mmCIF file of N, CA, C and O in Angstrom:
data_model
loop_
_atom_site.group_PDB
_atom_site.id
_atom_site.type_symbol
_atom_site.label_atom_id
_atom_site.label_comp_id
_atom_site.label_asym_id
_atom_site.label_seq_id
_atom_site.Cartn_x
_atom_site.Cartn_y
_atom_site.Cartn_z
ATOM 1 N N MET A 1 117.337 112.290 102.183
ATOM 2 C CA MET A 1 116.371 111.766 101.246
ATOM 3 C C MET A 1 116.142 110.301 101.592
ATOM 4 O O MET A 1 117.026 109.613 102.087
ATOM 5 N N LYS A 2 114.963 109.824 101.304
ATOM 6 C CA LYS A 2 114.596 108.436 101.580
ATOM 7 C C LYS A 2 114.668 107.613 100.300
ATOM 8 O O LYS A 2 114.490 108.133 99.206
ATOM 9 N N LEU A 3 114.889 106.334 100.459
ATOM 10 C CA LEU A 3 114.955 105.424 99.318
ATOM 11 C C LEU A 3 113.657 105.450 98.523
ATOM 12 O O LEU A 3 113.669 105.404 97.302
ATOM 13 N N LYS A 4 112.529 105.559 99.199
ATOM 14 C CA LYS A 4 111.233 105.546 98.504
ATOM 15 C C LYS A 4 111.039 106.755 97.591
ATOM 16 O O LYS A 4 110.179 106.743 96.727
ATOM 17 N N ASP A 5 111.866 107.804 97.755
ATOM 18 C CA ASP A 5 111.757 109.005 96.928
ATOM 19 C C ASP A 5 112.467 108.874 95.586
ATOM 20 O O ASP A 5 112.284 109.716 94.716
ATOM 21 N N LEU A 6 113.276 107.839 95.421
ATOM 22 C CA LEU A 6 114.016 107.641 94.176
ATOM 23 C C LEU A 6 113.133 107.011 93.106
ATOM 24 O O LEU A 6 112.237 106.238 93.403
ATOM 25 N N LYS A 7 113.424 107.336 91.877
ATOM 26 C CA LYS A 7 112.710 106.777 90.725
ATOM 27 C C LYS A 7 113.518 105.619 90.140
ATOM 28 O O LYS A 7 114.713 105.482 90.398
ATOM 29 N N SER A 8 112.881 104.817 89.335
ATOM 30 C CA SER A 8 113.538 103.692 88.677
ATOM 31 C C SER A 8 114.713 104.193 87.839
ATOM 32 O O SER A 8 114.589 105.163 87.103
ATOM 33 N N GLY A 9 115.865 103.552 87.991
ATOM 34 C CA GLY A 9 117.063 103.930 87.257
ATOM 35 C C GLY A 9 118.000 104.857 88.023
ATOM 36 O O GLY A 9 119.139 105.033 87.628
ATOM 37 N N GLN A 10 117.530 105.454 89.111
ATOM 38 C CA GLN A 10 118.374 106.354 89.888
ATOM 39 C C GLN A 10 119.277 105.569 90.836
ATOM 40 O O GLN A 10 118.890 104.527 91.358
ATOM 41 N N SER A 11 120.472 106.108 91.058
ATOM 42 C CA SER A 11 121.422 105.519 91.985
ATOM 43 C C SER A 11 121.587 106.422 93.201
ATOM 44 O O SER A 11 121.390 107.631 93.107
ATOM 45 N N ALA A 12 121.959 105.808 94.317
ATOM 46 C CA ALA A 12 122.141 106.559 95.549
ATOM 47 C C ALA A 12 123.170 105.860 96.426
ATOM 48 O O ALA A 12 123.495 104.696 96.213
ATOM 49 N N VAL A 13 123.659 106.605 97.408
ATOM 50 C CA VAL A 13 124.610 106.083 98.383
ATOM 51 C C VAL A 13 123.931 106.081 99.739
ATOM 52 O O VAL A 13 123.294 107.078 100.115
ATOM 53 N N VAL A 14 124.050 104.994 100.486
ATOM 54 C CA VAL A 14 123.490 104.926 101.836
ATOM 55 C C VAL A 14 124.332 105.822 102.743
ATOM 56 O O VAL A 14 125.550 105.656 102.833
ATOM 57 N N THR A 15 123.680 106.799 103.391
ATOM 58 C CA THR A 15 124.405 107.716 104.270
ATOM 59 C C THR A 15 124.052 107.534 105.740
ATOM 60 O O THR A 15 124.735 108.061 106.603
ATOM 61 N N GLY A 16 122.959 106.825 106.024
ATOM 62 C CA GLY A 16 122.584 106.622 107.419
ATOM 63 C C GLY A 16 121.289 105.849 107.544
ATOM 64 O O GLY A 16 120.748 105.342 106.558
ATOM 65 N N TYR A 17 120.810 105.803 108.779
ATOM 66 C CA TYR A 17 119.609 105.028 109.099
ATOM 67 C C TYR A 17 118.728 105.823 110.051
ATOM 68 O O TYR A 17 119.230 106.547 110.911
ATOM 69 N N GLU A 18 117.436 105.676 109.904
ATOM 70 C CA GLU A 18 116.492 106.248 110.858
ATOM 71 C C GLU A 18 116.564 105.442 112.154
ATOM 72 O O GLU A 18 117.024 104.299 112.153
ATOM 73 N N ALA A 19 116.095 106.029 113.225
ATOM 74 C CA ALA A 19 116.046 105.308 114.501
ATOM 75 C C ALA A 19 115.028 104.181 114.379
ATOM 76 O O ALA A 19 113.837 104.426 114.198
ATOM 77 N N THR A 20 115.511 102.955 114.402
ATOM 78 C CA THR A 20 114.651 101.776 114.277
ATOM 79 C C THR A 20 115.077 100.740 115.306
ATOM 80 O O THR A 20 116.045 100.935 116.036
ATOM 81 N N ASP A 21 114.374 99.658 115.312
ATOM 82 C CA ASP A 21 114.712 98.526 116.168
ATOM 83 C C ASP A 21 116.127 98.049 115.826
ATOM 84 O O ASP A 21 116.442 97.846 114.653
ATOM 85 N N PRO A 22 117.006 97.874 116.814
ATOM 86 C CA PRO A 22 118.373 97.422 116.533
ATOM 87 C C PRO A 22 118.431 96.103 115.756
ATOM 88 O O PRO A 22 119.315 95.919 114.921
ATOM 89 N N ALA A 23 117.503 95.205 115.986
ATOM 90 C CA ALA A 23 117.486 93.939 115.257
ATOM 91 C C ALA A 23 117.202 94.182 113.774
ATOM 92 O O ALA A 23 117.788 93.519 112.911
ATOM 93 N N TYR A 24 116.322 95.130 113.467
ATOM 94 C CA TYR A 24 116.013 95.427 112.073
ATOM 95 C C TYR A 24 117.207 96.086 111.394
ATOM 96 O O TYR A 24 117.530 95.787 110.250
ATOM 97 N N ARG A 25 117.881 96.976 112.108
ATOM 98 C CA ARG A 25 119.068 97.624 111.547
ATOM 99 C C ARG A 25 120.140 96.573 111.234
ATOM 100 O O ARG A 25 120.788 96.628 110.195
ATOM 101 N N SER A 26 120.290 95.599 112.097
ATOM 102 C CA SER A 26 121.239 94.510 111.850
ATOM 103 C C SER A 26 120.853 93.735 110.595
ATOM 104 O O SER A 26 121.715 93.302 109.828
ATOM 105 N N LYS A 27 119.552 93.573 110.372
ATOM 106 C CA LYS A 27 119.064 92.877 109.173
ATOM 107 C C LYS A 27 119.451 93.659 107.920
ATOM 108 O O LYS A 27 119.920 93.073 106.946
ATOM 109 N N LEU A 28 119.294 94.985 107.950
ATOM 110 C CA LEU A 28 119.683 95.815 106.807
ATOM 111 C C LEU A 28 121.178 95.695 106.541
ATOM 112 O O LEU A 28 121.607 95.578 105.390
ATOM 113 N N LEU A 29 121.967 95.724 107.598
ATOM 114 C CA LEU A 29 123.411 95.604 107.444
ATOM 115 C C LEU A 29 123.790 94.240 106.869
ATOM 116 O O LEU A 29 124.661 94.138 106.007
ATOM 117 N N ALA A 30 123.106 93.189 107.311
ATOM 118 C CA ALA A 30 123.375 91.846 106.808
ATOM 119 C C ALA A 30 123.017 91.712 105.326
ATOM 120 O O ALA A 30 123.618 90.904 104.612
ATOM 121 N N MET A 31 122.067 92.515 104.856
ATOM 122 C CA MET A 31 121.676 92.488 103.447
ATOM 123 C C MET A 31 122.633 93.309 102.585
ATOM 124 O O MET A 31 122.445 93.423 101.381
ATOM 125 N N GLY A 32 123.662 93.917 103.205
ATOM 126 C CA GLY A 32 124.645 94.680 102.445
ATOM 127 C C GLY A 32 124.367 96.157 102.353
ATOM 128 O O GLY A 32 125.046 96.874 101.628
ATOM 129 N N LEU A 33 123.357 96.639 103.069
ATOM 130 C CA LEU A 33 123.009 98.057 103.023
ATOM 131 C C LEU A 33 123.771 98.826 104.102
ATOM 132 O O LEU A 33 123.201 99.411 105.016
ATOM 133 N N THR A 34 125.090 98.828 103.964
ATOM 134 C CA THR A 34 125.959 99.520 104.911
ATOM 135 C C THR A 34 126.209 100.947 104.439
ATOM 136 O O THR A 34 126.010 101.261 103.258
ATOM 137 N N LYS A 35 126.649 101.803 105.351
ATOM 138 C CA LYS A 35 126.958 103.187 104.977
ATOM 139 C C LYS A 35 128.009 103.182 103.877
ATOM 140 O O LYS A 35 128.982 102.449 103.939
ATOM 141 N N GLY A 36 127.756 104.000 102.873
ATOM 142 C CA GLY A 36 128.689 104.114 101.758
ATOM 143 C C GLY A 36 128.412 103.171 100.603
ATOM 144 O O GLY A 36 128.998 103.324 99.537
ATOM 145 N N SER A 37 127.521 102.200 100.795
ATOM 146 C CA SER A 37 127.226 101.288 99.690
ATOM 147 C C SER A 37 126.346 101.987 98.656
ATOM 148 O O SER A 37 125.472 102.773 98.988
ATOM 149 N N VAL A 38 126.621 101.693 97.392
ATOM 150 C CA VAL A 38 125.882 102.296 96.282
ATOM 151 C C VAL A 38 124.782 101.334 95.865
ATOM 152 O O VAL A 38 125.000 100.136 95.736
ATOM 153 N N LEU A 39 123.588 101.878 95.668
ATOM 154 C CA LEU A 39 122.456 101.074 95.221
ATOM 155 C C LEU A 39 121.788 101.743 94.042
ATOM 156 O O LEU A 39 121.909 102.952 93.862
ATOM 157 N N THR A 40 121.113 100.950 93.241
ATOM 158 C CA THR A 40 120.367 101.455 92.091
ATOM 159 C C THR A 40 118.946 100.920 92.160
ATOM 160 O O THR A 40 118.744 99.728 92.370
ATOM 161 N N VAL A 41 117.977 101.807 92.009
ATOM 162 C CA VAL A 41 116.574 101.397 91.979
ATOM 163 C C VAL A 41 116.316 100.820 90.588
ATOM 164 O O VAL A 41 116.496 101.502 89.583
ATOM 165 N N THR A 42 115.936 99.551 90.538
ATOM 166 C CA THR A 42 115.703 98.912 89.245
ATOM 167 C C THR A 42 114.231 98.847 88.867
ATOM 168 O O THR A 42 113.901 98.820 87.694
ATOM 169 N N LYS A 43 113.363 98.822 89.858
ATOM 170 C CA LYS A 43 111.931 98.748 89.571
ATOM 171 C C LYS A 43 111.142 99.221 90.786
ATOM 172 O O LYS A 43 111.516 98.957 91.922
ATOM 173 N N VAL A 44 110.049 99.922 90.525
ATOM 174 C CA VAL A 44 109.129 100.345 91.577
ATOM 175 C C VAL A 44 107.751 99.803 91.215
ATOM 176 O O VAL A 44 107.286 99.990 90.090
ATOM 177 N N ALA A 45 107.109 99.124 92.134
ATOM 178 C CA ALA A 45 105.771 98.582 91.886
ATOM 179 C C ALA A 45 104.792 99.726 91.612
ATOM 180 O O ALA A 45 105.020 100.866 92.038
ATOM 181 N N PRO A 46 103.701 99.442 90.906
ATOM 182 C CA PRO A 46 102.737 100.492 90.544
ATOM 183 C C PRO A 46 102.253 101.349 91.718
ATOM 184 O O PRO A 46 102.069 102.552 91.567
ATOM 185 N N LEU A 47 102.064 100.744 92.874
ATOM 186 C CA LEU A 47 101.616 101.519 94.029
ATOM 187 C C LEU A 47 102.789 101.935 94.927
ATOM 188 O O LEU A 47 102.590 102.428 96.028
ATOM 189 N N GLY A 48 104.010 101.718 94.441
ATOM 190 C CA GLY A 48 105.193 102.143 95.175
ATOM 191 C C GLY A 48 105.683 101.161 96.223
ATOM 192 O O GLY A 48 106.615 101.461 96.966
ATOM 193 N N ASP A 49 105.079 100.004 96.303
ATOM 194 C CA ASP A 49 105.464 99.040 97.317
ATOM 195 C C ASP A 49 105.401 97.641 96.721
ATOM 196 O O ASP A 49 104.330 97.226 96.280
ATOM 197 N N PRO A 50 106.459 96.903 96.606
ATOM 198 C CA PRO A 50 107.821 97.140 97.070
ATOM 199 C C PRO A 50 108.681 97.867 96.038
ATOM 200 O O PRO A 50 108.258 98.130 94.910
ATOM 201 N N VAL A 51 109.913 98.141 96.449
ATOM 202 C CA VAL A 51 110.922 98.760 95.600
ATOM 203 C C VAL A 51 112.016 97.723 95.384
ATOM 204 O O VAL A 51 112.491 97.116 96.338
ATOM 205 N N LYS A 52 112.398 97.505 94.135
ATOM 206 C CA LYS A 52 113.462 96.548 93.828
ATOM 207 C C LYS A 52 114.745 97.337 93.578
ATOM 208 O O LYS A 52 114.753 98.280 92.782
ATOM 209 N N ILE A 53 115.817 96.949 94.288
ATOM 210 C CA ILE A 53 117.090 97.642 94.147
ATOM 211 C C ILE A 53 118.191 96.632 93.833
ATOM 212 O O ILE A 53 118.038 95.440 94.079
ATOM 213 N N GLU A 54 119.269 97.144 93.279
ATOM 214 C CA GLU A 54 120.480 96.348 93.084
ATOM 215 C C GLU A 54 121.544 96.942 93.993
ATOM 216 O O GLU A 54 121.804 98.154 93.959
ATOM 217 N N VAL A 55 122.116 96.105 94.833
ATOM 218 C CA VAL A 55 123.169 96.538 95.748
ATOM 219 C C VAL A 55 124.216 95.436 95.828
ATOM 220 O O VAL A 55 123.870 94.258 95.958
ATOM 221 N N ARG A 56 125.458 95.815 95.694
ATOM 222 C CA ARG A 56 126.585 94.872 95.775
ATOM 223 C C ARG A 56 126.443 93.675 94.835
ATOM 224 O O ARG A 56 126.797 92.550 95.176
ATOM 225 N N GLY A 57 125.833 93.922 93.651
ATOM 226 C CA GLY A 57 125.740 92.878 92.640
ATOM 227 C C GLY A 57 124.560 91.936 92.758
ATOM 228 O O GLY A 57 124.482 90.958 92.018
ATOM 229 N N TYR A 58 123.651 92.183 93.678
ATOM 230 C CA TYR A 58 122.464 91.324 93.749
ATOM 231 C C TYR A 58 121.207 92.167 93.882
ATOM 232 O O TYR A 58 121.252 93.334 94.231
ATOM 233 N N ASP A 59 120.067 91.556 93.551
ATOM 234 C CA ASP A 59 118.776 92.244 93.611
ATOM 235 C C ASP A 59 118.127 92.022 94.962
ATOM 236 O O ASP A 59 118.221 90.936 95.536
ATOM 237 N N LEU A 60 117.446 93.058 95.421
ATOM 238 C CA LEU A 60 116.804 93.037 96.727
ATOM 239 C C LEU A 60 115.504 93.810 96.629
ATOM 240 O O LEU A 60 115.456 94.871 96.010
ATOM 241 N N SER A 61 114.427 93.284 97.190
ATOM 242 C CA SER A 61 113.148 93.985 97.238
ATOM 243 C C SER A 61 112.874 94.430 98.662
ATOM 244 O O SER A 61 113.012 93.632 99.598
ATOM 245 N N LEU A 62 112.493 95.688 98.806
ATOM 246 C CA LEU A 62 112.192 96.249 100.128
ATOM 247 C C LEU A 62 110.790 96.823 100.152
ATOM 248 O O LEU A 62 110.361 97.477 99.200
ATOM 249 N N ARG A 63 110.088 96.602 101.223
ATOM 250 C CA ARG A 63 108.780 97.220 101.438
ATOM 251 C C ARG A 63 108.981 98.685 101.807
ATOM 252 O O ARG A 63 110.084 99.096 102.178
ATOM 253 N N LYS A 64 107.907 99.482 101.724
ATOM 254 C CA LYS A 64 107.990 100.899 102.076
ATOM 255 C C LYS A 64 108.524 101.094 103.494
ATOM 256 O O LYS A 64 109.374 101.941 103.733
ATOM 257 N N ALA A 65 108.024 100.312 104.421
ATOM 258 C CA ALA A 65 108.453 100.452 105.814
ATOM 259 C C ALA A 65 109.944 100.154 105.960
ATOM 260 O O ALA A 65 110.642 100.812 106.732
ATOM 261 N N GLU A 66 110.431 99.170 105.214
ATOM 262 C CA GLU A 66 111.860 98.835 105.258
ATOM 263 C C GLU A 66 112.677 99.947 104.596
ATOM 264 O O GLU A 66 113.719 100.338 105.095
ATOM 265 N N ALA A 67 112.190 100.450 103.465
ATOM 266 C CA ALA A 67 112.895 101.498 102.744
ATOM 267 C C ALA A 67 112.946 102.793 103.552
ATOM 268 O O ALA A 67 113.890 103.559 103.432
ATOM 269 N N ASP A 68 111.941 103.036 104.388
ATOM 270 C CA ASP A 68 111.924 104.251 105.212
ATOM 271 C C ASP A 68 113.062 104.295 106.219
ATOM 272 O O ASP A 68 113.424 105.353 106.707
ATOM 273 N N ALA A 69 113.625 103.156 106.540
ATOM 274 C CA ALA A 69 114.702 103.113 107.529
ATOM 275 C C ALA A 69 116.036 103.595 106.948
ATOM 276 O O ALA A 69 116.953 103.909 107.695
ATOM 277 N N LEU A 70 116.139 103.675 105.615
ATOM 278 C CA LEU A 70 117.386 104.078 104.970
ATOM 279 C C LEU A 70 117.385 105.556 104.605
ATOM 280 O O LEU A 70 116.402 106.072 104.070
ATOM 281 N N ILE A 71 118.483 106.208 104.888
ATOM 282 C CA ILE A 71 118.703 107.585 104.443
ATOM 283 C C ILE A 71 119.771 107.517 103.350
ATOM 284 O O ILE A 71 120.834 106.944 103.562
ATOM 285 N N VAL A 72 119.436 108.061 102.187
ATOM 286 C CA VAL A 72 120.336 107.982 101.031
ATOM 287 C C VAL A 72 120.590 109.361 100.458
ATOM 288 O O VAL A 72 119.864 110.323 100.733
ATOM 289 N N GLU A 73 121.632 109.434 99.631
ATOM 290 C CA GLU A 73 121.991 110.650 98.919
ATOM 291 C C GLU A 73 122.199 110.266 97.464
ATOM 292 O O GLU A 73 122.862 109.258 97.180
ATOM 293 N N CYS A 74 121.648 111.037 96.542
ATOM 294 C CA CYS A 74 121.795 110.721 95.123
ATOM 295 C C CYS A 74 123.266 110.640 94.744
ATOM 296 O O CYS A 74 124.073 111.445 95.178
ATOM 297 N N ALA A 75 123.593 109.637 93.931
ATOM 298 C CA ALA A 75 124.986 109.444 93.505
ATOM 299 C C ALA A 75 125.279 110.219 92.247
ATOM 300 O O ALA A 75 124.451 110.560 91.490
#
């Protein structure tokens, strides 16, 4: 499942990453989106872009293209 498929208030666990540019994957890891980390969707913009999530105690906004790189599983 992709992060963009989650609704506001839903939680998920990061289980993997799509094949992307290695530099971008490093950016996701630096933001705390490592395998096994739990995130909660706190807000979705009216057109679905961006998505605001809470991960490791801080808020983070991701664009659709960024969110597509994450593979998650509902918690």
